[in-house]
């Protein structure tokens, strides 16, 4: 049961971590596309 | 005379079962064309490993040598990542970065399956290795399983590659169950007028490696090799090496990876109840990945003015480009004028990044 509870904790931390990392990537992509437009 | 038949005399029933399993994998590869580049070598490797007194395995066997030098050192999955990176075009994702969130949501199956595996009595590291089948990404599964549960490497690899090839069969019923015909007919506004400069294409792999590496240093090998391959591709000055990575490197390592994984499928390691459980849980992982992506898209639609076709969420798994194709096919079955392929490809590419980040996080969080 302890292992199961640990996996639930990792589930919350893992999904939060993935969303956090990909949100950061989202901001960076938006930023890069804006400061380095195609017609530079 | 005994010497001629000593192999036959040593043949056991479990080994014959493994010959049949190897034969089934070869059949699936050749006749059904399910991931033939991997299932065929895996199937043949399984046969080689189960022949009594096989000289292919054991201390001096060439497959054992390949296993020690390519899998235990994690070299093969890393080389595959360089090849995959050289094959990926991130442009559809850079044009519509919003798709990244589907690449995150569709990793849910990994963690759900990990929890299920724990309920079935696997320890934390074994459960994490089983859950990572849901990354829908063979090299990531092999990489994590090698670090956490080497004894489960064979069934995990077979499940990962088998289900990747079965995405066209697994995803549609799950999507139909979770969406209405009206939702499946939603047309998405194309967002491809954004032109991506070469500077952005070059900076993207470097910046992503830096950020992912700083957030989860253990993921540097995974992310770094993928992004190195991509940097070779987009740099424009290494065309020869880019093509070598996409062709020669990918083909050679895939060939060796498959037969080496197959060689770990010895009867005593493979024929046990946990293998069956792992195969079933691999399916659970793919189902809940798909459900995670679709449900996340449906939740987003509660707040968005321009609605998202929830099927695109399901393309957030890493199985590229099969998943995107499945979504486009389903969209056109509902409405022949609906075209969501490019959005689905964006989500699918995001899934490739998401699965590697998930692998890195699992390596970081599981102690």
Short mmCIF file of C-alpha atoms in Angstrom, two decimals:
data_model
loop_
_atom_site.label_atom_id
_atom_site.label_comp_id
_atom_site.label_asym_id
_atom_site.label_seq_id
_atom_site.Cartn_x
_atom_site.Cartn_y
_atom_site.Cartn_z
CA UNK A 1 0.00 0.00 0.00
CA UNK A 2 2.92 2.31 0.77
CA UNK A 3 4.26 1.79 -2.75
CA UNK A 4 0.82 2.61 -4.19
CA UNK A 5 0.64 5.85 -2.18
CA UNK A 6 4.14 6.71 -3.33
CA UNK A 7 3.08 6.21 -6.97
CA UNK A 8 0.11 8.56 -6.42
CA UNK A 9 2.51 11.18 -5.07
CA UNK A 10 4.78 10.67 -8.09
CA UNK A 11 1.73 10.93 -10.37
CA UNK A 12 0.88 14.37 -8.99
CA UNK A 13 4.50 15.55 -9.04
CA UNK A 14 5.18 14.03 -12.46
CA UNK A 15 2.13 15.49 -14.22
CA UNK A 16 2.77 18.86 -12.56
CA UNK A 17 6.41 18.68 -13.67
CA UNK A 18 5.49 17.85 -17.29
CA UNK A 19 2.96 20.68 -17.49
CA UNK A 20 5.43 23.08 -15.88
CA UNK A 21 8.25 22.14 -18.27
CA UNK A 22 6.07 22.26 -21.37
CA UNK A 23 4.49 25.56 -20.25
CA UNK A 24 8.01 26.95 -20.05
CA UNK A 25 8.73 25.63 -23.55
CA UNK A 26 5.49 27.28 -24.74
CA UNK A 27 6.57 30.67 -23.37
CA UNK A 28 10.04 30.27 -24.87
CA UNK A 29 8.72 29.32 -28.31
CA UNK A 30 6.33 32.31 -28.31
CA UNK A 31 9.20 34.55 -27.23
CA UNK A 32 11.66 33.22 -29.81
CA UNK A 33 9.15 33.41 -32.66
CA UNK A 34 8.47 37.04 -31.73
CA UNK A 35 12.08 38.20 -31.43
CA UNK A 36 13.38 36.20 -34.42
CA UNK A 37 10.69 36.62 -37.07
CA UNK A 38 11.04 34.91 -40.42
CA UNK A 39 11.88 38.13 -42.32
CA UNK A 40 14.79 39.07 -40.03
CA UNK B 1 25.39 -40.36 -31.60
CA UNK B 2 24.48 -38.72 -28.29
CA UNK B 3 26.63 -35.77 -29.22
CA UNK B 4 24.52 -35.19 -32.36
CA UNK B 5 21.33 -35.11 -30.34
CA UNK B 6 22.52 -33.37 -27.19
CA UNK B 7 20.72 -30.18 -28.21
CA UNK B 8 17.51 -32.04 -28.92
CA UNK B 9 17.73 -33.91 -25.63
CA UNK B 10 18.12 -30.64 -23.75
CA UNK B 11 15.16 -28.96 -25.46
CA UNK B 12 12.47 -28.08 -22.94
CA UNK B 13 8.77 -27.29 -23.33
CA UNK B 14 9.20 -23.62 -22.24
CA UNK B 15 11.85 -23.20 -24.94
CA UNK B 16 9.42 -24.54 -27.55
CA UNK B 17 6.86 -21.99 -26.31
CA UNK B 18 9.49 -19.28 -26.78
CA UNK B 19 10.12 -20.48 -30.36
CA UNK B 20 6.40 -20.08 -30.97
CA UNK B 21 6.39 -16.58 -29.40
CA UNK B 22 9.40 -15.64 -31.55
CA UNK B 23 7.57 -17.02 -34.58
CA UNK B 24 4.44 -15.00 -33.75
CA UNK B 25 6.52 -11.79 -33.51
CA UNK B 26 8.13 -12.56 -36.90
CA UNK B 27 4.66 -13.29 -38.33
CA UNK B 28 3.30 -9.97 -37.01
CA UNK B 29 6.30 -8.17 -38.48
CA UNK B 30 6.14 -9.74 -41.94
CA UNK B 31 2.46 -10.45 -42.53
CA UNK B 32 0.80 -7.69 -40.49
CA UNK B 33 3.71 -5.25 -40.88
CA UNK B 34 3.51 -4.29 -37.17
CA UNK B 35 6.79 -2.44 -36.44
CA UNK B 36 8.69 -4.94 -38.66
CA UNK B 37 12.08 -3.30 -38.10
CA UNK B 38 11.87 -4.17 -34.40
CA UNK B 39 9.51 -7.10 -34.01
CA UNK B 40 11.34 -9.20 -36.58
CA UNK B 41 14.79 -8.89 -34.95
CA UNK B 42 13.19 -9.28 -31.49
CA UNK B 43 11.41 -12.45 -32.62
CA UNK B 44 14.53 -13.93 -34.17
CA UNK B 45 16.63 -12.92 -31.15
CA UNK B 46 14.15 -14.81 -28.95
CA UNK B 47 14.63 -17.92 -31.06
CA UNK B 48 18.44 -17.61 -30.93
CA UNK B 49 18.39 -17.19 -27.16
CA UNK B 50 16.26 -20.27 -26.52
CA UNK B 51 18.11 -22.85 -28.57
CA UNK B 52 19.71 -25.19 -26.02
CA UNK B 53 23.41 -24.40 -25.45
CA UNK B 54 23.07 -21.44 -27.85
CA UNK B 55 26.46 -19.93 -28.64
CA UNK B 56 24.70 -16.61 -29.36
CA UNK B 57 24.24 -15.98 -25.64
CA UNK B 58 26.32 -16.78 -22.57
CA UNK B 59 29.64 -15.31 -21.57
CA UNK B 60 31.10 -15.37 -25.07
CA UNK B 61 27.91 -15.02 -27.08
CA UNK B 62 27.73 -12.09 -29.48
CA UNK B 63 24.22 -11.16 -28.28
CA UNK B 64 25.42 -11.02 -24.67
CA UNK B 65 28.29 -8.84 -25.81
CA UNK B 66 25.85 -6.53 -27.61
CA UNK B 67 23.61 -6.48 -24.54
CA UNK B 68 26.46 -5.52 -22.23
CA UNK B 69 27.91 -2.92 -24.56
CA UNK B 70 24.74 -1.47 -26.06
CA UNK B 71 21.90 -1.86 -23.56
CA UNK B 72 23.54 -1.93 -20.13
CA UNK B 73 25.60 1.11 -21.09
CA UNK B 74 22.38 2.72 -22.47
CA UNK B 75 24.27 3.42 -25.69
CA UNK B 76 21.71 1.99 -28.15
CA UNK B 77 18.70 4.03 -26.94
CA UNK B 78 20.84 7.16 -26.90
CA UNK B 79 22.04 6.57 -30.48
CA UNK B 80 18.44 5.94 -31.53
CA UNK B 81 17.50 9.29 -30.01
CA UNK B 82 20.14 11.05 -32.12
CA UNK B 83 18.64 9.39 -35.20
CA UNK B 84 15.07 10.24 -34.18
CA UNK B 85 16.08 13.85 -33.48
CA UNK B 86 17.52 14.09 -36.99
CA UNK B 87 14.21 12.83 -38.39
CA UNK B 88 11.89 15.21 -36.49
CA UNK B 89 10.67 18.43 -38.00
CA UNK B 90 9.58 20.66 -35.12
CA UNK B 91 8.07 23.30 -37.43
CA UNK B 92 4.40 22.23 -36.95
CA UNK B 93 4.91 22.47 -33.19
CA UNK B 94 6.70 25.82 -33.36
CA UNK B 95 3.83 27.18 -35.49
CA UNK B 96 1.26 26.10 -32.91
CA UNK B 97 3.05 25.75 -29.55
CA UNK B 98 -0.33 25.42 -27.81
CA UNK B 99 -0.20 21.76 -28.88
CA UNK B 100 2.55 21.23 -26.29
CA UNK B 101 -0.13 20.92 -23.62
CA UNK B 102 -1.64 17.88 -25.33
CA UNK B 103 1.85 16.37 -25.34
CA UNK B 104 1.80 16.83 -21.56
CA UNK B 105 -1.76 15.59 -20.89
CA UNK B 106 -1.30 12.43 -22.95
CA UNK B 107 1.46 11.21 -20.62
CA UNK B 108 -1.18 10.51 -17.95
CA UNK B 109 -1.24 6.81 -18.83
CA UNK B 110 2.37 6.46 -17.63
CA UNK B 111 1.54 7.49 -14.08
CA UNK B 112 -1.85 5.75 -13.97
CA UNK B 113 -0.25 2.48 -15.05
CA UNK B 114 2.56 2.95 -12.58
CA UNK B 115 -0.02 3.16 -9.78
CA UNK B 116 -1.83 0.07 -11.13
CA UNK B 117 1.46 -1.85 -11.27
CA UNK B 118 2.08 -0.95 -7.63
CA UNK B 119 -1.36 -2.32 -6.74
CA UNK B 120 -0.43 -5.60 -8.44
CA UNK B 121 2.57 -5.96 -6.15
CA UNK B 122 5.46 -4.61 -8.24
CA UNK B 123 7.98 -2.51 -6.32
CA UNK B 124 8.34 1.20 -7.08
CA UNK B 125 11.13 0.90 -9.64
CA UNK B 126 9.46 -2.01 -11.42
CA UNK B 127 6.15 -0.08 -11.45
CA UNK B 128 7.89 2.97 -12.92
CA UNK B 129 9.49 0.84 -15.65
CA UNK B 130 6.11 -0.69 -16.52
CA UNK B 131 4.37 2.68 -16.48
CA UNK B 132 6.89 4.14 -18.92
CA UNK B 133 5.50 1.81 -21.62
CA UNK B 134 2.88 4.59 -21.79
CA UNK B 135 5.55 6.95 -23.11
CA UNK B 136 4.77 5.20 -26.42
CA UNK B 137 8.44 5.62 -27.14
CA UNK B 138 10.63 2.51 -27.36
CA UNK B 139 14.03 4.05 -26.53
CA UNK B 140 12.64 5.89 -23.47
CA UNK B 141 11.07 2.66 -22.20
CA UNK B 142 14.33 0.77 -22.70
CA UNK B 143 16.36 3.56 -21.10
CA UNK B 144 14.21 3.71 -17.95
CA UNK B 145 13.80 -0.08 -17.68
CA UNK B 146 17.58 -0.55 -18.00
CA UNK B 147 18.13 1.82 -15.09
CA UNK B 148 15.31 0.53 -12.86
CA UNK B 149 14.34 -3.06 -13.72
CA UNK B 150 16.70 -4.86 -16.11
CA UNK B 151 15.00 -8.18 -15.43
CA UNK B 152 11.77 -6.78 -16.96
CA UNK B 153 13.46 -5.26 -20.01
CA UNK B 154 12.27 -7.91 -22.49
CA UNK B 155 8.51 -7.84 -21.77
CA UNK B 156 8.57 -4.03 -21.42
CA UNK B 157 10.29 -3.58 -24.79
CA UNK B 158 8.01 -6.07 -26.53
CA UNK B 159 4.92 -4.39 -25.04
CA UNK B 160 6.14 -0.88 -25.92
CA UNK B 161 6.89 -1.67 -29.55
CA UNK B 162 3.86 -3.91 -30.05
CA UNK B 163 1.38 -1.36 -28.76
CA UNK B 164 3.03 1.45 -30.74
CA UNK B 165 2.23 -0.50 -33.88
CA UNK B 166 -1.29 -1.17 -32.59
CA UNK B 167 -2.13 2.52 -32.08
CA UNK B 168 -4.57 2.46 -35.05
CA UNK B 169 -6.49 -0.30 -33.27
CA UNK B 170 -6.20 0.96 -29.66
CA UNK B 171 -7.01 4.66 -30.02
CA UNK B 172 -10.24 4.84 -32.09
CA UNK B 173 -12.54 2.97 -29.65
CA UNK B 174 -11.22 4.98 -26.68
CA UNK B 175 -11.74 8.25 -28.57
CA UNK B 176 -15.26 7.24 -29.69
CA UNK B 177 -16.14 6.33 -26.12
CA UNK B 178 -15.09 9.74 -24.81
CA UNK B 179 -16.35 12.05 -27.58
CA UNK B 180 -19.64 12.78 -29.29
CA UNK B 181 -19.97 12.84 -33.11
CA UNK B 182 -20.47 16.64 -32.85
CA UNK B 183 -17.16 16.98 -30.99
CA UNK B 184 -15.39 14.82 -33.56
CA UNK B 185 -16.70 17.12 -36.30
CA UNK B 186 -15.19 20.29 -34.75
CA UNK B 187 -13.11 22.12 -37.34
CA UNK B 188 -10.00 23.84 -36.04
CA UNK B 189 -8.80 27.17 -37.32
CA UNK B 190 -5.56 26.61 -39.21
CA UNK B 191 -2.61 28.46 -37.70
CA UNK B 192 0.04 27.92 -40.31
CA UNK B 193 0.52 31.46 -41.54
CA UNK B 194 3.21 31.83 -38.83
CA UNK B 195 6.56 31.45 -40.55
CA UNK B 196 9.36 30.01 -38.46
CA UNK B 197 12.81 31.49 -38.99
CA UNK B 198 15.94 29.39 -39.22
CA UNK B 199 17.26 31.12 -36.09
CA UNK B 200 14.30 29.79 -34.09
CA UNK B 201 14.72 26.31 -35.54
CA UNK B 202 18.38 26.31 -34.47
CA UNK B 203 17.83 27.88 -31.05
CA UNK B 204 14.94 25.55 -30.16
CA UNK B 205 16.97 22.32 -29.60
CA UNK B 206 19.69 24.21 -27.71
CA UNK B 207 17.31 26.10 -25.41
CA UNK B 208 15.15 23.03 -24.72
CA UNK B 209 18.23 20.99 -23.80
CA UNK B 210 19.40 23.70 -21.42
CA UNK B 211 16.04 24.09 -19.69
CA UNK B 212 15.21 20.38 -19.46
CA UNK B 213 18.76 19.65 -18.33
CA UNK B 214 18.68 22.27 -15.59
CA UNK B 215 15.21 21.18 -14.38
CA UNK B 216 16.00 17.45 -14.47
CA UNK B 217 19.75 16.83 -14.96
CA UNK B 218 19.18 13.09 -15.28
CA UNK B 219 17.20 13.74 -18.49
CA UNK B 220 20.20 15.36 -20.22
CA UNK B 221 21.21 12.13 -21.98
CA UNK B 222 17.70 11.61 -23.36
CA UNK B 223 16.82 15.19 -24.27
CA UNK B 224 20.36 16.12 -25.26
CA UNK B 225 20.79 13.29 -27.75
CA UNK B 226 17.38 13.92 -29.33
CA UNK B 227 18.08 17.63 -29.63
CA UNK B 228 21.62 17.04 -30.88
CA UNK B 229 20.17 14.99 -33.73
CA UNK B 230 17.71 17.77 -34.45
CA UNK B 231 20.41 20.44 -34.36
CA UNK B 232 22.38 18.50 -36.97
CA UNK B 233 19.25 18.48 -39.12
CA UNK B 234 18.34 22.16 -38.87
CA UNK B 235 21.86 23.58 -38.87
CA UNK B 236 21.97 23.35 -42.66
CA UNK B 237 25.73 22.74 -42.63
CA UNK B 238 25.74 19.04 -41.76
CA UNK B 239 23.47 17.55 -44.39
CA UNK B 240 25.67 14.51 -44.89
CA UNK B 241 25.75 13.72 -41.16
CA UNK B 242 22.03 14.46 -40.83
CA UNK B 243 21.26 11.93 -43.56
CA UNK B 244 23.68 9.43 -41.99
CA UNK B 245 21.90 9.80 -38.63
CA UNK B 246 18.48 9.40 -40.26
CA UNK B 247 19.47 6.39 -42.33
CA UNK B 248 22.66 4.48 -41.56
CA UNK B 249 22.74 5.17 -37.81
CA UNK B 250 19.00 4.60 -37.34
CA UNK B 251 19.02 1.39 -39.37
CA UNK B 252 22.13 -0.13 -37.84
CA UNK B 253 21.23 0.61 -34.22
CA UNK B 254 17.61 -0.48 -34.73
CA UNK B 255 18.84 -3.77 -36.16
CA UNK B 256 21.19 -4.41 -33.24
CA UNK B 257 18.73 -3.11 -30.63
CA UNK B 258 15.96 -5.45 -31.75
CA UNK B 259 17.97 -8.66 -31.84
CA UNK B 260 19.68 -7.76 -28.54
CA UNK B 261 16.35 -7.18 -26.79
CA UNK B 262 15.12 -10.47 -28.29
CA UNK B 263 18.10 -12.27 -26.80
CA UNK B 264 16.90 -11.36 -23.29
CA UNK B 265 13.68 -13.31 -23.88
CA UNK B 266 14.92 -16.57 -22.44
CA UNK B 267 12.17 -18.94 -21.31
CA UNK B 268 13.11 -18.72 -17.63
CA UNK B 269 13.00 -14.90 -17.69
CA UNK B 270 10.02 -14.39 -20.02
CA UNK B 271 7.55 -17.17 -19.21
CA UNK B 272 6.13 -16.03 -15.90
CA UNK B 273 2.91 -14.37 -14.73
CA UNK B 274 4.51 -10.92 -14.48
CA UNK B 275 5.15 -10.90 -18.25
CA UNK B 276 1.44 -11.35 -18.93
CA UNK B 277 0.65 -8.64 -16.40
CA UNK B 278 3.15 -6.27 -18.03
CA UNK B 279 1.65 -6.89 -21.47
CA UNK B 280 -1.85 -6.12 -20.12
CA UNK B 281 -0.66 -3.02 -18.28
CA UNK B 282 1.06 -1.73 -21.41
CA UNK B 283 -2.36 -1.71 -23.05
CA UNK B 284 -3.81 0.11 -20.02
CA UNK B 285 -1.06 2.73 -20.37
CA UNK B 286 -1.90 3.44 -24.03
CA UNK B 287 -5.64 3.59 -23.25
CA UNK B 288 -5.17 6.09 -20.42
CA UNK B 289 -2.68 8.17 -22.44
CA UNK B 290 -5.37 8.54 -25.10
CA UNK B 291 -8.05 9.26 -22.51
CA UNK B 292 -5.81 11.84 -20.79
CA UNK B 293 -5.30 13.78 -24.02
CA UNK B 294 -8.97 13.68 -25.04
CA UNK B 295 -10.33 14.62 -21.60
CA UNK B 296 -7.83 17.47 -21.28
CA UNK B 297 -8.98 18.85 -24.66
CA UNK B 298 -12.61 18.60 -23.54
CA UNK B 299 -11.82 20.50 -20.35
CA UNK B 300 -10.03 23.19 -22.37
CA UNK B 301 -13.10 23.50 -24.61
CA UNK B 302 -15.10 24.64 -21.58
CA UNK B 303 -12.99 27.81 -21.56
CA UNK B 304 -11.89 28.32 -25.17
CA UNK B 305 -13.71 30.49 -27.70
CA UNK B 306 -12.23 28.65 -30.67
CA UNK B 307 -12.94 25.04 -29.75
CA UNK B 308 -10.36 22.31 -30.12
CA UNK B 309 -11.29 19.02 -31.74
CA UNK B 310 -10.80 16.77 -28.67
CA UNK B 311 -9.45 13.98 -30.85
CA UNK B 312 -6.31 16.08 -31.38
CA UNK B 313 -5.59 15.62 -27.66
CA UNK B 314 -5.19 11.90 -28.27
CA UNK B 315 -2.37 12.64 -30.73
CA UNK B 316 -0.35 13.91 -27.75
CA UNK B 317 1.09 10.42 -27.32
CA UNK B 318 4.52 9.93 -28.76
CA UNK B 319 3.71 7.30 -31.41
CA UNK B 320 4.67 9.44 -34.40
CA UNK B 321 3.18 9.81 -36.99
CA UNK B 322 0.69 6.95 -36.58
CA UNK B 323 -1.40 8.70 -33.97
CA UNK B 324 -1.77 11.90 -36.04
CA UNK B 325 -2.85 9.81 -39.04
CA UNK B 326 -5.43 7.95 -36.95
CA UNK B 327 -6.93 11.26 -35.76
CA UNK B 328 -7.12 12.67 -39.29
CA UNK B 329 -8.77 9.48 -40.55
CA UNK B 330 -11.35 9.59 -37.76
CA UNK B 331 -12.05 13.29 -38.38
CA UNK B 332 -12.69 12.62 -42.06
CA UNK B 333 -14.94 9.69 -41.27
CA UNK B 334 -17.19 12.11 -39.37
CA UNK B 335 -16.86 14.96 -41.87
CA UNK B 336 -14.95 14.41 -45.13
CA UNK B 337 -14.17 18.15 -45.32
CA UNK B 338 -12.51 18.25 -41.90
CA UNK B 339 -8.71 18.52 -41.96
CA UNK B 340 -6.96 18.34 -38.58
CA UNK B 341 -3.79 16.53 -39.67
CA UNK B 342 -1.40 19.43 -39.11
CA UNK B 343 -2.78 20.17 -35.64
CA UNK B 344 -2.56 16.46 -34.83
CA UNK B 345 1.05 16.34 -36.08
CA UNK B 346 1.86 19.32 -33.83
CA UNK B 347 0.38 17.46 -30.85
CA UNK B 348 2.18 14.28 -31.88
CA UNK B 349 5.58 16.03 -32.02
CA UNK B 350 4.75 17.60 -28.63
CA UNK B 351 4.11 14.06 -27.39
CA UNK B 352 7.65 13.10 -28.35
CA UNK B 353 9.02 15.90 -26.20
CA UNK B 354 6.49 15.16 -23.44
CA UNK B 355 7.43 11.47 -23.30
CA UNK B 356 11.13 12.25 -22.89
CA UNK B 357 10.40 14.81 -20.19
CA UNK B 358 8.19 12.20 -18.49
CA UNK B 359 11.05 9.69 -18.67
CA UNK B 360 13.44 12.25 -17.15
CA UNK B 361 10.96 13.10 -14.39
CA UNK B 362 10.41 9.45 -13.53
CA UNK B 363 14.16 8.95 -13.27
CA UNK B 364 14.32 12.01 -11.02
CA UNK B 365 11.30 11.27 -8.80
CA UNK B 366 11.66 7.53 -8.28
CA UNK B 367 14.29 6.82 -5.67
#
